[in-house]
Amino acid sequence: MRPAPFAHALGGLAAAALALGVLAPLAALALRTWDPAAARTFADPAVWGQVGRTTLQAGASTLAALLLGAPAAWALARPELPLRRLWRALFVVPFVLPSLVAATAVLAWVGPRGLLGVDLRDSWWIVVLAHAFYNVGIVARIVGGHLEGAAPRLLEAAAALGASPWRRAWRVTLPTAAPAIVASTALVFLFCFTSFGVILVLAPAHEFATLEVEVYRRVARTFDLGGASALALLQLALVLLLAQPYLRAQARMARGVARVTEGARGALRWPALAAVAPAGALVALPLVALLALAASPPGGATLAGAVRSLTTPSRIVGLTDGPTALANSLRFGVVATVLALLLGGAIALAVERAGWRWLDAMGLLPWAVSAVTLGLGLLLVAPSLASGAWGVPLAHALLATPLVARVGVAALAGVPVAWREAAATLGASPWRAARRLDLPVTRAAWASAAAFAFAASLGEFGAALLLRRPETTTLPVAIAERLGRPGAASYAEALALSALLALLVGASVALIDRAGGRRRRADPF
Amino acid sequence: MPVDGPALVLERLGVRYGSTVALADVDLAVEAGEVVAVVGPSGCGKSSLLRAVAGLVGASGRIRAGGRALHALPPHRRGVGVVFQDHALFPHLDVAGNVAFGLVEARAASLVRRARVHAWLERVGLADRAGDDVERLSGGERQRIALARTLAPQPPLVVLDEPFASLDPGLRARLSAEVASWLRELGAAALFVTHDLDEALAIADRVAVLRAGRLVQLAAPAELMTRPADPWTARFVGHDNVWEGEAAAGLPGSPAAALLLAERTRWWQDPATVPPEDGTPARCLGATPRRDGWRLELEVPAWGVRVAWTARTRELAGGSPPTAGTPGTLAAPADAWRRWDAPR
């Protein structure tokens, strides 16, 4: 099929938008770093100490997620695992859970006034625990999904060739899972290395700060924009380096074995349950603690009181009231989703319908550039825009664009060439074919991309915090405000807001995803 | 639609994929209302020919239709209807929506569109399935909807890429005959790719034989069978008794190559019965059972070759095949031979 002219035009627009929204901020960071005072940041031993500690922290967190997640992944791939769909749904929760909600949940479990009665705040334990809670689902889902696709048929073949269960695990399961294990390990390491909200809430002491946290602190506290730029660039370089094993492993996974859904029914019910239980508990317990404490907050506060104080202008001085934060979050979420759909959709069409392969890679850039870095860059390029009403939704749109573009590229690539040829030979121009064929058959994919973009915007914390003004405060920022205050009343409000945010994110994902799943029959054009 | 000259003219049509030549210098003219079958072994360029005409692959050379130059147009402006091998029905539209797709692009008025869709659904016998999900259709039904979808906008040119490949033989024969009649009714010029020679012979006005990207013969079915262009084509269309080079040297007239149309020869099993004047002694080497009789292998010492000869059971003495070694006589009249002289 020939490239479509309109797709070229969209590609040009998308490239321009990415250049303005991502490359220009990065250039501004680089210009700032050019300053000798800023460049001296790289010679600061304290900075490298921070990098070293963060690396160790990310390593430990990743190891914890892997040790709990790998057995869970194996169990998820077993057809005899009881309540398999429930376990799978449970492991999706941390995927969509905003980092601030995750942090609050862990706090409700093992923080001061926590359900468990031990206070692990400001310790490596709570950091590793929170990261494991947040990321164990990634390992379980990625590795589990990969194993499920390949294992049953291969294991049957290996058994028929005389391999015992242990030999099968060693010679088939493990090698099959290797790329998925490498990919999820690298991804989790990246997330822990650049962790922001979790660290800020659970371990605010200086020694636990990641580069991301340090960038924010230099901007917000000391207004050291040069130093912050230098650290942001350092983090970007490290992330790009660390992303290499992930990208390679992912490419190997893509060449994986065809999916086989039916599997051998074995007698591994109890082992499977035992393998999934620790990871399941790790994910479930903080969530239970959050809901339990939100329903009956400690220290004399009540849920009713928290809700009452949230719906009226806050009695605690300096806090954004609940309705304002909620309205901001919803408004920003809608704007960011629409913009991300437009930009991500344009990228996907240009990549798939006009062959702009490089735009695919460029569209991933906002993922490598962290939220705080992007916020800082936007602040440097266009200070009044970035800190105005459009700053946060713009940042959120850019941050959600890679997701929309990835989903869109995959969906459009999945439209069989024959369908497009049929549309063309029936007289549909490329533009008409995009409207009458591509869009309707990929509707479900766009809907789920929209749902995740919306959820990501609702939960995004780093950029929202960096660009905040009292009138642009979002729910996660409002939660952080309250967690930073002493007193039972503000804690109860934080718990209530976290529960509300978790609910909103869950509902938006469930609703939009479902609406997109419904197929339409009539042709409106 | 009155058109000056042929409905479709291909001039030096060529297709290459990188350095691989899929189609080279094909010249072909198809009249309005004519069905031309395109046959050839796998990889001979059949599909490339269709895709080039439809504009789905880049091609060199010229494609003209009714005075219009098609080769410079994108596929959606060519007016070439395509029936795809795997149907390529749109899953997001129901049966009627699929059939209406091209009519919508042709800006047909809503009433006309509805009437036309209904008429085609009637014609393909699926009028009661208009609102159905295409994924619930059987293979044959899908094929009918794919045909209706392509033919509903009444394209002046239609190309069909192995449209019945996925159907079982009975359905296949019935549907292909119907399609040929619809195409003639529409007055469309049609190119029809198939790997089934019987199908091509049954429904085509002319058959184009492609070999390694080149057109080796374009002829009416009867002529293709009795006067194949060369020994390769003779074998391709199913003839057994083809000899070349050394093997042909001993044949009457010592041609470079020759084809013996066995159905125009006769064989007498008993040399005692009066052999005809032009008979040649032949001995039966063996017999293999066939659906409609026996396939005898005859050795003809005078020619230095073996001849495959199919006999109906009732033509054989006692209804059973001769035993190995039975002597006899083979009579081959002049019109049973097709000879090729060595190129000079």
PDB file of C-alpha atoms in Angstrom, chain B residues 31-37 81-83 120 123 147 150-151 154-160 163-164 175-193 203-205:
ATOM      1  CA  GLU B  31     -12.852  -7.239 -23.903  1.00  0.00           C
ATOM      2  CA  ALA B  32     -15.853  -5.959 -21.998  1.00  0.00           C
ATOM      3  CA  GLY B  33     -17.877  -8.904 -20.755  1.00  0.00           C
ATOM      4  CA  GLU B  34     -14.959 -11.267 -21.229  1.00  0.00           C
ATOM      5  CA  VAL B  35     -13.593 -13.474 -18.460  1.00  0.00           C
ATOM      6  CA  VAL B  36      -9.890 -14.223 -18.754  1.00  0.00           C
ATOM      7  CA  ALA B  37      -8.507 -16.835 -16.387  1.00  0.00           C
ATOM      8  CA  GLY B  81     -13.097  -4.350  -8.268  1.00  0.00           C
ATOM      9  CA  VAL B  82     -11.029  -6.925  -6.386  1.00  0.00           C
ATOM     10  CA  VAL B  83     -12.223 -10.194  -4.884  1.00  0.00           C
ATOM     11  CA  TRP B 120     -27.128  -8.252  -4.556  1.00  0.00           C
ATOM     12  CA  ARG B 123     -28.695 -12.597  -6.049  1.00  0.00           C
ATOM     13  CA  LEU B 147     -18.346 -11.084  -4.399  1.00  0.00           C
ATOM     14  CA  THR B 150     -17.027  -6.111  -5.108  1.00  0.00           C
ATOM     15  CA  LEU B 151     -19.712  -6.278  -7.798  1.00  0.00           C
ATOM     16  CA  GLN B 154     -20.664  -2.260 -10.881  1.00  0.00           C
ATOM     17  CA  PRO B 155     -16.961  -1.845 -11.563  1.00  0.00           C
ATOM     18  CA  PRO B 156     -16.089  -1.992 -15.273  1.00  0.00           C
ATOM     19  CA  LEU B 157     -13.098  -4.167 -14.385  1.00  0.00           C
ATOM     20  CA  VAL B 158     -13.008  -6.998 -11.901  1.00  0.00           C
ATOM     21  CA  VAL B 159     -10.017  -9.018 -10.763  1.00  0.00           C
ATOM     22  CA  LEU B 160     -10.490 -12.145  -8.677  1.00  0.00           C
ATOM     23  CA  PRO B 163     -11.664 -16.500  -4.934  1.00  0.00           C
ATOM     24  CA  PHE B 164     -12.751 -20.082  -4.363  1.00  0.00           C
ATOM     25  CA  LEU B 175     -20.214 -20.704  -7.245  1.00  0.00           C
ATOM     26  CA  SER B 176     -17.644 -20.246  -9.983  1.00  0.00           C
ATOM     27  CA  ALA B 177     -20.250 -20.865 -12.676  1.00  0.00           C
ATOM     28  CA  GLU B 178     -22.569 -18.333 -10.998  1.00  0.00           C
ATOM     29  CA  VAL B 179     -19.819 -15.753 -10.744  1.00  0.00           C
ATOM     30  CA  ALA B 180     -18.987 -16.111 -14.418  1.00  0.00           C
ATOM     31  CA  SER B 181     -22.614 -15.481 -15.321  1.00  0.00           C
ATOM     32  CA  TRP B 182     -22.822 -12.405 -13.037  1.00  0.00           C
ATOM     33  CA  LEU B 183     -19.666 -10.997 -14.561  1.00  0.00           C
ATOM     34  CA  ARG B 184     -21.046 -11.416 -18.071  1.00  0.00           C
ATOM     35  CA  GLU B 185     -24.344  -9.860 -17.005  1.00  0.00           C
ATOM     36  CA  LEU B 186     -22.491  -6.820 -15.687  1.00  0.00           C
ATOM     37  CA  GLY B 187     -20.499  -6.598 -18.893  1.00  0.00           C
ATOM     38  CA  ALA B 188     -17.357  -6.312 -16.785  1.00  0.00           C
ATOM     39  CA  ALA B 189     -13.969  -7.319 -18.065  1.00  0.00           C
ATOM     40  CA  ALA B 190     -12.605  -9.837 -15.603  1.00  0.00           C
ATOM     41  CA  LEU B 191      -9.233 -11.298 -14.767  1.00  0.00           C
ATOM     42  CA  PHE B 192      -9.574 -14.421 -12.728  1.00  0.00           C
ATOM     43  CA  VAL B 193      -6.587 -16.034 -11.032  1.00  0.00           C
ATOM     44  CA  ILE B 203     -15.694 -20.538 -16.860  1.00  0.00           C
ATOM     45  CA  ALA B 204     -13.155 -18.527 -18.832  1.00  0.00           C
ATOM     46  CA  ASP B 205     -13.527 -17.181 -22.361  1.00  0.00           C
TER      47      ASP B 205
END
